């Protein structure tokens, strides 16, 4: 093989390689652009805002006092759910919500790091003590969903399972007439 | 010219011994929480085991492999005796001491906080100090790699640094800097609380510090594997490196963009805003580039080997590859697992898709496939390749070696594929027990059983690996000759300065970390009222 041929094949190698690199730079830019588009256009994104709360005082005052936990039908027809996680349970342990309704879940932890995962959905958030987690959700299927804690929270972690009960919209409205905060604990 | 064989062997043997222990624990965990296991009446034992498994597999085992390989590269690629051998031994003993110091409180149930620490859970002080010693020991190695390269440069002004050493030093710098995140979390936050000097801790800030370490550490684990792809595999199968420059670019990209992306682990966290989550997601997309480049270059390199063996046609050359060569087999398995694991990783780092699998068994399946699969199978191959040079004895039971690699590959697929599946069904991570009697959980029972069987296949493979290495220590003596690395097809006499030095890239790595982490850390650190009471583990 002459020196010239070597030089030629080196050029070919470099060209093929550059082509491959260019293709993948385009792929990567497309991925990021797609995520940005979906985030801006469809507002699908991880929790955007940072809110704090003092876990040593949540049981005394503020939105996470015991009497305020559970589901409430707001004046605009939307539903807000408030919950806390603590070693080793959720309060309320059974969350009741209506189907086909925009729901805002606000939750925090009273002690260590926990997580909320509703099986069969993409509702999934960390509960970090000191911070408030907010998830927007909407259920289309009536039924019971398991809601395990998805983060290690010490020795009882494997026993920390809650439940979400999705009921018919009108049934929820009926229950909400009595006022107060709704849950399905004990049902 | 491997002079300090004992030093390297010590690193490998300690690494593989603790790997064997952690692997056994892992298999037991798979079994005990599966439907074929019996209910473990004390779930706390599971979390002790899990903490030990993660601590060893995450901090001790890969670090020692990288260090041992690093010393071997320094001596053989630079063809100069290792400078600072005493320091190297000091680093080794620090890691041994640190490992023992960390494992005792774990075994006593005083540090069941998992290797990811999870404050405000706080374990025994000595667990954290042990981990710190392990990291300090590895930092000595980082310094030695840098010093040895500097000495070589002085003796060879302007000459291209051998690719293996260039990559090795890049990996060491990556480790030095990524460990800083966890070091800050330990030194500023956790250790003062564990020592009783403080009683509160900012859990959100701690998670951000840890994410700094948590992702790039995977690329540090990956470094020996990529070094093997580029500089060992082509030589072992009789091929050439397709492109020396592209290899350098890949390692540089890892150094620069592996770092400022860790917050994709905190997408579901409430203490980080959407903006930085997006920035980190986009940077994570970028870190796929060096892997895509590597897949191309390595496939091209093995094609060269096949063509040299007379392979023809568009795909016909694949048949003539030396499939009985363990290195070829390991590479093929590694690539298959890297392909599946990498595809899963793209989902994890996705701004939108992450929510459907965050903290489920999918994640456990993902990193076992990438780390335990694609990465560790190449650690095996590296050990097999280096062993005759370290022991001065033959290692020629190729059949047994191939069986071991096959078992590892099959075991890893059988373990991780069902794991991914139950993750999609929403099965959470890190649980000592599942109530398979619950009709909502019952459909996952079969998949979990398969995973447990896979765990035992992996255990069998791991034991076989240790047996092969131990037998290699007693085989007939044979001089293996100098340890060599693959040559490039077109080896140019000079390399651009940017591809021959690290300074610019290290500066860029630090600058990008500061832009991507500086603001979130500063805001969290200065926000009032986010420190929460510590919860002491093992105190009740």
XYZ file of C-alpha atoms in Angstrom:
727
model
C 0.000 0.000 0.000
C 1.488 3.324 -0.989
C 1.585 6.349 1.251
C -0.932 8.094 -0.973
C -3.480 5.301 -0.636
C -3.104 5.361 3.140
C -3.808 9.033 3.067
C -6.873 8.516 0.919
C -8.334 5.809 3.170
C -7.693 7.986 6.227
C -9.751 10.693 4.557
C -12.564 8.270 3.865
C -12.483 7.080 7.486
C -12.633 10.637 8.765
C -15.508 11.507 6.437
C -17.644 8.507 7.428
C -16.994 9.260 11.059
C -17.981 12.908 10.699
C -21.208 11.904 8.997
C -22.107 9.567 11.852
C -21.340 12.239 14.449
C -23.437 14.808 12.566
C -26.427 12.472 12.435
C -26.318 11.914 16.160
C -25.871 15.582 17.001
C -29.072 16.172 15.009
C -30.837 13.332 16.871
C -29.811 14.814 20.219
C -30.905 18.331 19.298
C -34.255 16.911 18.123
C -34.750 15.090 21.438
C -34.127 18.234 23.455
C -36.308 20.311 21.134
C -39.145 17.797 21.418
C -38.981 17.855 25.211
C -38.971 21.660 25.170
C -41.931 21.773 22.764
C -43.980 19.310 24.834
C -43.104 21.228 27.982
C -44.113 24.620 26.637
C -46.989 23.665 24.349
C -48.640 20.900 26.390
C -47.354 22.028 29.802
C -46.091 18.522 30.487
C -43.154 18.904 32.791
C -41.914 17.845 36.195
C -43.015 19.930 39.153
C -41.979 23.487 38.274
C -42.209 25.530 41.482
C -40.336 25.344 44.771
C -42.454 25.870 47.914
C -41.280 25.356 51.470
C -43.020 24.335 54.677
C -41.717 23.639 58.176
C -42.330 19.933 58.971
C -42.001 20.454 62.725
C -45.029 22.796 62.638
C -47.266 21.297 59.944
C -49.512 19.610 62.518
C -50.066 22.905 64.357
C -51.030 25.375 61.654
C -51.127 25.939 57.904
C -52.638 23.895 55.118
C -51.364 20.510 56.319
C -53.096 20.446 59.738
C -55.032 17.221 60.216
C -58.480 18.782 59.747
C -57.480 20.095 56.323
C -56.166 16.773 54.923
C -58.231 14.976 52.307
C -60.140 15.991 49.192
C -62.165 19.162 48.747
C -64.359 20.335 45.890
C -63.370 23.878 44.984
C -65.820 26.553 43.822
C -64.584 26.260 40.221
C -65.418 22.522 40.124
C -61.810 21.400 40.452
C -60.669 19.228 43.326
C -57.738 19.763 45.680
C -56.237 16.862 47.633
C -53.953 17.467 50.586
C -51.933 14.632 52.089
C -48.872 13.980 54.190
C -46.496 11.049 54.367
C -44.897 9.949 57.617
C -43.132 6.777 58.791
C -44.948 4.496 57.720
C -48.281 5.664 56.339
C -50.045 8.324 54.347
C -52.737 10.574 55.807
C -55.328 10.048 54.544
C -54.474 6.400 53.862
C -57.240 6.289 51.271
C -57.710 9.267 48.984
C -61.079 9.673 47.271
C -61.352 11.689 44.049
C -63.895 12.084 41.229
C -63.284 10.864 37.681
C -62.890 13.277 34.737
C -62.028 16.230 36.954
C -58.848 18.314 37.137
C -57.255 17.509 40.486
C -54.390 19.214 42.266
C -52.593 17.090 44.823
C -50.504 18.945 47.387
C -48.424 16.847 49.736
C -45.424 16.935 52.014
C -43.546 14.798 54.493
C -43.699 15.069 58.263
C -40.368 13.348 58.883
C -38.045 11.703 56.324
C -38.053 11.485 52.516
C -41.025 9.563 51.108
C -42.572 9.284 47.674
C -46.033 8.979 46.198
C -46.625 6.733 43.226
C -50.096 5.910 41.947
C -49.896 2.587 40.111
C -51.190 2.494 36.576
C -50.704 6.249 36.140
C -47.767 8.576 35.647
C -48.403 10.328 38.952
C -45.135 10.098 40.759
C -43.508 12.564 43.116
C -41.054 12.780 45.972
C -42.099 14.019 49.386
C -39.119 15.830 50.854
C -39.556 17.242 54.383
C -39.392 21.022 54.244
C -40.878 21.246 50.739
C -44.360 20.993 49.220
C -44.934 18.662 46.271
C -47.663 19.463 43.815
C -49.062 17.166 41.132
C -51.803 17.870 38.624
C -53.852 14.806 37.809
C -56.992 13.609 36.106
C -58.421 10.117 36.238
C -60.529 8.697 33.420
C -61.114 5.235 34.906
C -63.216 4.565 38.012
C -61.724 2.116 40.496
C -59.099 1.538 43.166
C -55.440 2.327 42.632
C -52.562 1.306 44.886
C -50.388 4.161 46.104
C -47.099 2.834 47.539
C -44.362 4.958 49.028
C -41.626 4.716 46.384
C -38.662 5.940 48.438
C -36.801 4.140 51.199
C -37.969 5.682 54.483
C -36.394 3.211 56.950
C -37.387 -0.188 58.308
C -41.128 -0.018 57.729
C -40.928 1.176 54.136
C -42.308 -2.079 52.709
C -45.528 -1.568 54.671
C -46.253 1.952 53.488
C -49.056 1.522 50.973
C -51.943 3.921 50.496
C -54.925 3.782 48.166
C -56.655 6.074 45.716
C -60.353 5.536 45.085
C -61.711 7.141 41.928
C -65.498 7.486 42.030
C -68.143 8.865 39.747
C -68.216 12.629 39.456
C -71.806 13.035 40.681
C -71.269 10.688 43.616
C -68.300 12.780 44.660
C -70.389 15.954 44.354
C -73.016 14.363 46.634
C -70.466 13.465 49.254
C -68.939 16.940 49.041
C -72.267 18.605 49.849
C -71.781 17.916 53.531
C -68.637 20.040 53.411
C -65.381 19.239 55.146
C -62.576 17.151 53.804
C -63.322 13.835 52.113
C -61.425 10.577 52.304
C -62.226 6.874 51.913
C -60.477 5.683 55.072
C -62.337 2.718 56.527
C -64.475 2.073 53.467
C 6.459 -3.758 31.722
C 4.345 -4.461 34.751
C 6.629 -4.050 37.749
C 4.199 -3.502 40.594
C 2.178 -6.628 39.984
C 1.472 -7.202 43.649
C -0.078 -3.765 44.005
C -2.394 -4.320 41.047
C -3.273 -7.858 42.134
C -4.100 -6.595 45.627
C -6.537 -4.080 44.153
C -8.184 -6.657 41.916
C -8.397 -9.372 44.549
C -9.920 -7.107 47.170
C -12.318 -5.726 44.557
C -13.461 -9.161 43.413
C -13.654 -10.577 46.947
C -16.020 -7.834 48.136
C -17.873 -8.154 44.824
C -18.463 -11.834 45.643
C -19.883 -10.959 49.054
C -22.117 -8.182 47.711
C -23.303 -10.415 44.872
C -24.354 -13.086 47.369
C -26.278 -10.489 49.369
C -27.930 -9.294 46.166
C -29.068 -12.794 45.215
C -30.453 -13.308 48.719
C -32.388 -10.036 48.479
C -33.877 -11.061 45.121
C -34.956 -14.345 46.670
C -36.325 -13.144 49.988
C -38.712 -10.589 48.538
C -39.887 -12.841 45.704
C -42.896 -15.174 45.925
C -40.528 -18.174 46.253
C -38.940 -16.717 49.394
C -40.534 -17.018 52.774
C -41.655 -13.917 54.640
C -38.659 -12.365 56.305
C -39.996 -11.671 59.761
C -37.446 -8.917 60.340
C -37.440 -6.590 57.301
C -34.594 -4.626 58.837
C -32.184 -7.433 57.857
C -33.114 -6.779 54.233
C -32.142 -3.119 54.512
C -28.825 -3.980 56.181
C -28.108 -6.261 53.250
C -29.226 -3.642 50.747
C -27.003 -0.987 52.327
C -24.002 -3.322 52.238
C -24.739 -4.394 48.651
C -24.986 -0.801 47.410
C -22.042 0.518 49.391
C -19.723 -2.216 48.150
C -20.962 -2.269 44.541
C -21.130 1.508 44.264
C -18.110 2.765 46.150
C -15.606 -0.036 46.729
C -15.691 -2.555 43.877
C -15.593 -0.324 40.745
C -13.206 2.146 42.386
C -10.674 -0.595 43.058
C -11.023 -1.984 39.539
C -10.446 1.477 38.051
C -7.449 1.973 40.330
C -5.859 -1.395 39.610
C -6.366 -0.957 35.874
C -5.050 2.611 36.152
C -1.794 1.466 37.724
C -1.457 -1.266 35.079
C -2.007 1.268 32.295
C 0.418 3.743 33.803
C 3.207 1.165 33.884
C 2.523 -0.581 30.599
C 1.266 2.178 28.291
C 3.795 4.761 29.469
C 6.503 2.095 29.802
C 7.760 3.623 33.003
C 7.827 2.385 36.590
C 5.030 3.704 38.732
C 6.153 6.690 40.781
C 4.690 6.882 44.290
C 4.264 3.169 45.007
C 4.164 3.757 48.758
C 1.399 6.278 48.322
C -0.444 3.793 46.157
C -0.275 1.207 48.937
C -1.427 3.844 51.429
C -4.445 4.528 49.197
C -5.192 0.820 48.980
C -5.066 0.328 52.752
C -7.231 3.399 53.301
C -9.873 1.754 51.121
C -9.555 -1.566 52.937
C -9.759 0.197 56.318
C -12.627 2.409 55.196
C -14.581 -0.567 53.859
C -14.239 -2.438 57.141
C -15.123 0.671 59.137
C -18.265 1.166 57.041
C -19.385 -2.451 57.019
C -19.314 -3.015 60.797
C -22.089 -0.499 61.619
C -24.062 -1.795 58.624
C -23.831 -5.368 59.912
C -24.904 -4.201 63.375
C -27.984 -2.519 61.909
C -26.740 0.936 62.859
C -26.441 2.325 59.349
C -29.352 0.999 57.311
C -29.611 4.199 55.294
C -28.681 2.662 51.894
C -25.616 3.789 49.982
C -27.510 6.885 48.851
C -27.640 8.079 52.526
C -31.137 9.624 52.435
C -30.940 12.274 55.111
C -32.728 13.219 57.345
C -32.215 9.503 58.076
C -28.937 9.432 59.959
C -26.899 6.297 60.686
C -23.823 5.601 62.731
C -20.967 8.092 62.308
C -18.428 5.383 61.450
C -20.384 4.300 58.396
C -19.951 7.746 56.839
C -16.329 8.031 57.964
C -15.621 4.670 56.326
C -17.059 5.902 53.036
C -14.974 9.082 53.326
C -11.811 6.988 53.808
C -12.629 4.981 50.682
C -12.962 8.197 48.684
C -9.788 9.703 50.169
C -7.896 6.522 49.275
C -9.099 6.798 45.690
C -8.074 10.457 45.502
C -4.467 9.387 46.153
C -4.778 7.311 42.986
C -6.084 10.353 41.087
C -3.026 12.344 42.169
C -0.657 9.507 41.264
C -2.122 9.139 37.788
C -1.662 12.843 37.193
C 1.912 12.846 38.544
C 2.965 9.812 36.506
C 1.609 11.328 33.320
C 3.423 14.590 34.062
C 6.728 12.764 34.519
C 6.207 10.972 31.213
C 5.391 14.219 29.423
C 8.639 15.776 30.648
C 10.593 12.876 29.211
C 8.608 12.914 25.939
C 7.902 16.572 25.168
C 5.168 16.979 22.567
C 4.655 13.252 22.017
C 1.064 11.935 21.878
C 0.017 10.480 25.235
C -0.929 6.827 24.696
C -4.716 6.610 24.337
C -5.115 4.230 27.299
C -3.347 6.655 29.635
C -5.127 9.679 28.217
C -8.482 7.999 28.922
C -7.370 6.691 32.298
C -6.350 10.149 33.512
C -9.590 11.649 32.142
C -11.503 9.049 34.165
C -9.542 9.846 37.302
C -10.274 13.569 36.988
C -13.942 12.827 36.422
C -13.997 10.785 39.630
C -12.121 13.394 41.655
C -14.621 16.063 40.727
C -17.828 14.039 40.865
C -16.986 12.743 44.341
C -16.974 16.355 45.557
C -20.800 16.467 45.593
C -21.190 13.562 48.025
C -18.150 14.811 49.953
C -19.853 18.179 50.493
C -23.048 16.432 51.578
C -21.121 14.229 54.019
C -18.764 16.835 55.435
C -21.084 19.847 55.608
C -24.393 18.175 56.321
C -24.439 14.543 57.418
C -21.296 14.034 59.495
C -21.936 17.047 61.802
C -25.392 15.563 62.543
C -24.118 11.984 62.903
C -21.439 13.268 65.289
C -24.097 14.970 67.406
C -22.954 18.539 66.691
C -26.200 19.435 64.953
C -29.715 18.037 65.090
C -31.230 19.341 61.854
C -30.435 18.915 58.190
C -31.700 20.273 54.855
C -32.851 17.135 53.067
C -33.568 18.926 49.783
C -30.101 20.432 49.574
C -28.576 17.061 50.444
C -30.414 15.450 47.523
C -29.012 18.063 45.140
C -25.463 17.543 46.441
C -25.858 13.809 46.039
C -27.177 14.125 42.489
C -23.877 15.867 41.656
C -22.135 12.586 42.450
C -24.845 10.125 41.565
C -24.819 10.425 37.846
C -21.207 11.054 36.917
C -20.145 8.226 39.236
C -21.735 5.891 36.683
C -19.422 7.298 34.014
C -16.501 6.699 36.348
C -17.628 3.061 36.629
C -17.893 3.046 32.852
C -14.358 4.307 32.218
C -12.495 0.981 32.574
C -15.081 -0.572 30.254
C -14.631 2.104 27.599
C -10.867 1.915 27.972
C -11.177 -1.825 27.319
C -13.423 -1.210 24.278
C -10.898 1.107 22.673
C -7.496 -0.121 23.770
C -7.809 -3.798 24.718
C -10.545 -5.414 22.603
C -9.144 -4.493 19.140
C -5.720 -5.828 20.127
C -7.147 -9.000 21.680
C -9.137 -9.907 18.554
C -6.455 -8.908 16.071
C -7.920 -5.612 14.860
C -7.048 -1.930 15.008
C -8.686 1.131 16.534
C -10.630 2.819 13.757
C -9.829 6.312 14.955
C -7.510 7.440 17.714
C -8.747 11.037 17.611
C -12.410 10.088 17.856
C -11.582 7.949 20.888
C -9.974 10.947 22.570
C -12.970 13.114 21.736
C -15.290 10.520 23.322
C -13.318 10.505 26.570
C -13.140 14.298 26.613
C -16.912 14.498 26.115
C -17.416 12.151 29.056
C -15.180 14.326 31.183
C -17.016 17.526 30.295
C -20.684 16.557 30.007
C -21.002 13.630 32.411
C -20.845 16.072 35.296
C -23.478 18.793 34.991
C -26.470 16.480 34.410
C -27.175 14.818 37.762
C -30.407 16.680 38.449
C -32.251 14.375 36.092
C -32.347 12.225 39.240
C -34.428 14.953 40.906
C -37.134 15.476 38.254
C -39.761 14.313 40.771
C -38.308 16.419 43.604
C -40.016 19.504 44.991
C -36.829 21.412 45.833
C -35.625 22.031 42.262
C -37.459 24.251 39.755
C -38.469 23.333 36.213
C -35.761 25.416 34.515
C -32.764 23.598 35.905
C -34.551 20.282 35.501
C -34.812 21.027 31.785
C -31.204 22.180 31.478
C -29.988 18.970 33.093
C -32.276 16.892 30.894
C -30.851 18.517 27.755
C -27.275 17.998 28.949
C -28.067 14.355 29.642
C -29.169 14.008 26.032
C -25.751 15.359 25.099
C -23.913 12.715 27.109
C -25.305 10.062 24.775
C -23.027 11.450 22.051
C -19.753 9.881 23.285
C -21.556 6.539 23.527
C -22.933 6.822 19.998
C -19.429 7.694 18.772
C -18.010 4.736 20.672
C -20.513 2.279 19.225
C -19.528 3.400 15.738
C -15.774 3.368 16.328
C -15.746 -0.008 18.067
C -17.980 -1.693 15.497
C -15.688 -0.305 12.790
C -12.645 -1.529 14.724
C -13.933 -5.084 14.979
C -14.941 -4.989 11.329
C -11.277 -4.277 10.586
C -10.346 -7.388 12.582
C -12.884 -9.436 10.611
C -11.696 -8.118 7.233
C -8.102 -8.938 8.195
C -9.282 -12.489 8.879
C -10.761 -12.653 5.374
C -14.342 -11.613 6.181
C -16.382 -10.435 3.188
C -19.714 -8.856 2.364
C -21.898 -6.280 4.046
C -22.558 -8.445 7.132
C -20.722 -11.649 6.220
C -17.658 -10.448 8.133
C -19.499 -10.908 11.434
C -19.269 -14.699 11.014
C -15.485 -14.791 10.813
C -14.967 -12.861 14.035
C -13.064 -14.836 16.699
C -16.147 -15.810 18.691
C -14.209 -18.302 20.794
C -12.109 -15.438 22.127
C -13.554 -14.365 25.522
C -12.819 -10.727 24.730
C -14.972 -10.878 21.585
C -17.773 -12.591 23.469
C -17.629 -10.132 26.367
C -17.699 -7.176 23.986
C -20.724 -8.515 22.132
C -22.628 -9.146 25.390
C -21.590 -5.775 26.709
C -22.877 -3.996 23.605
C -26.227 -5.788 23.674
C -26.727 -4.817 27.324
C -25.492 -1.285 26.670
C -28.027 -1.008 23.864
C -31.025 -2.028 25.978
C -29.777 -0.234 29.071
C -29.002 2.903 27.101
C -32.461 2.938 25.522
C -33.965 2.674 29.004
C -31.690 5.477 30.133
C -33.061 7.780 27.448
C -36.495 7.280 29.017
C -35.188 7.988 32.518
C -33.556 11.259 31.544
C -36.570 12.392 29.544
C -38.229 15.472 30.965
C -41.690 13.962 30.444
C -41.342 10.178 30.445
C -39.437 9.911 33.716
C -42.612 10.330 35.788
C -44.002 6.989 34.648
C -41.028 4.990 35.927
C -39.353 7.166 38.574
C -38.320 5.117 41.636
C -39.937 1.963 40.351
C -38.208 -1.359 39.783
C -37.608 -0.132 36.229
C -34.791 2.036 37.605
C -33.253 -0.871 39.513
C -33.460 -2.950 36.352
C -31.904 -0.134 34.336
C -28.778 0.417 36.378
C -28.213 -3.271 36.988
C -28.315 -3.811 33.227
C -25.906 -0.935 32.554
C -23.560 -1.315 35.496
C -23.869 -4.963 36.450
C -24.251 -5.940 32.806
C -22.503 -3.802 30.215
C -19.821 -2.499 32.575
C -19.038 -5.401 34.901
C -18.846 -7.996 32.115
C -15.950 -5.960 30.712
C -14.340 -5.882 34.192
C -14.323 -9.678 33.923
C -12.768 -9.460 30.467
C -10.129 -7.010 31.710
C -9.241 -9.340 34.584
C -8.942 -12.336 32.245
C -6.773 -10.347 29.855
C -4.467 -8.946 32.527
C -4.250 -12.027 34.733
C -1.390 -13.849 32.955
C 0.622 -10.618 33.017
C -0.001 -10.154 36.734
C 0.521 -13.738 37.874
C 3.114 -14.843 35.330
C 0.965 -17.934 34.861
C -1.300 -19.267 32.147
C -5.030 -18.639 32.072
C -6.098 -20.895 29.277
C -9.323 -22.558 30.306
C -11.186 -20.644 27.618
C -14.228 -22.930 27.768
C -14.809 -22.190 31.424
C -14.294 -18.479 30.799
C -16.814 -18.506 27.986
C -19.306 -20.383 30.178
C -18.862 -17.765 32.878
C -19.498 -14.910 30.436
C -22.532 -16.628 28.938
C -23.994 -17.255 32.405
C -23.473 -13.640 33.380
C -25.158 -12.395 30.216
C -28.125 -14.768 30.510
C -28.435 -14.089 34.245
C -28.428 -10.353 33.699
C -31.127 -10.518 31.013
C -33.303 -12.886 33.070
C -32.934 -10.615 36.097
C -33.372 -7.187 34.547
C -35.948 -7.625 31.803
C -38.775 -8.696 34.185
C -37.524 -6.009 36.559
C -38.141 -3.360 33.925
C -41.573 -4.827 33.271
C -42.800 -4.749 36.885
C -41.446 -1.207 37.047
C -43.803 -0.191 34.273
C -46.599 -1.818 36.307
C -45.642 0.552 39.122
C -43.796 -1.732 41.530
C -41.786 0.493 43.895
C -38.081 0.068 44.691
C -36.304 -0.956 47.864
C -39.032 -2.956 49.525
C -38.266 -5.918 51.769
C -41.632 -7.490 51.126
C -44.489 -7.533 48.651
C -47.940 -8.855 49.418
C -48.395 -11.037 46.351
C -51.751 -12.086 47.800
C -53.139 -8.656 46.939
C -54.989 -8.998 43.620
C -53.397 -5.764 42.397
C -49.871 -7.066 43.064
C -50.417 -10.730 42.165
C -49.801 -10.217 38.407
C -46.238 -9.156 39.217
C -45.414 -12.383 41.055
C -44.264 -14.334 38.004
C -41.914 -11.591 36.809
C -40.377 -11.204 40.263
C -39.824 -14.969 40.393
C -37.943 -14.848 37.083
C -35.786 -12.025 38.407
C -34.912 -14.067 41.478
C -33.882 -17.018 39.296
C -31.740 -14.632 37.256
C -30.108 -13.520 40.511
C -29.006 -17.085 41.202
C -27.639 -17.499 37.661
C -25.578 -14.357 38.278
C -24.366 -15.733 41.583
C -23.260 -18.957 39.876
C -21.426 -16.944 37.249
C -19.746 -14.769 39.911
C -18.531 -17.828 41.810
C -17.196 -19.324 38.568
C -15.328 -16.066 37.899
C -13.596 -16.213 41.284
C -12.759 -19.885 40.770
C -11.175 -19.183 37.375
C -9.037 -16.384 38.810
C -8.023 -18.468 41.829
C -7.035 -21.381 39.587
C -5.038 -18.926 37.513
C -2.891 -18.243 40.564
C -1.753 -21.865 40.632
C -1.466 -22.654 36.919
C 1.906 -23.500 35.311
C 4.214 -20.526 34.953
C 4.389 -18.822 31.568
C 5.887 -15.466 30.635
C 3.113 -13.444 29.042
C 5.408 -10.767 27.610
C 4.787 -7.046 27.658
C 1.227 -5.893 28.161
C 0.182 -4.026 25.007
C -2.690 -1.863 23.886
C -4.412 -1.649 20.529
C -2.876 0.509 17.816
C -4.868 2.799 15.572
C -5.251 2.156 11.847
C -3.892 5.583 11.044
C -1.531 6.439 13.856
C -0.407 10.003 13.217
C 2.872 11.161 14.694
C 1.261 14.164 16.333
C -2.044 14.807 18.078
C -3.625 18.265 18.389
C -2.755 19.812 21.755
C -6.438 19.903 22.723
C -6.657 16.125 22.282
C -3.429 15.477 24.123
C -3.966 17.458 27.334
C -6.701 17.637 29.969
C -6.397 21.133 31.451
C -8.845 22.883 29.139
C -11.437 20.135 29.560
C -11.116 19.987 33.330
C -11.644 23.769 33.403
C -14.737 23.343 31.224
C -16.037 20.545 33.440
C -15.730 22.733 36.537
C -17.246 25.748 34.791
C -20.248 23.744 33.554
C -20.784 22.257 36.998
C -20.833 25.726 38.497
C -23.313 27.058 35.929
C -25.582 24.013 36.252
C -25.345 23.550 40.024
C -24.243 26.903 41.431
C -27.568 28.684 41.425
C -29.733 25.800 42.737
C -27.270 25.043 45.521
C -26.926 28.690 46.490
C -30.691 29.289 46.610
C -31.336 26.138 48.620
C -28.504 26.903 51.025
C -29.802 30.404 51.679
C -33.515 29.538 51.947
C -34.573 29.758 55.577
C -36.621 27.162 57.402
C -35.836 24.121 55.264
C -33.693 22.300 57.804
C -35.597 19.439 59.362
C -34.975 17.282 62.441
C -32.697 14.289 61.895
C -34.207 10.813 62.284
C -31.645 8.434 63.754
C -31.574 4.896 62.376
C -31.128 1.994 64.752
C -31.854 4.227 67.723
C -35.306 2.860 68.426
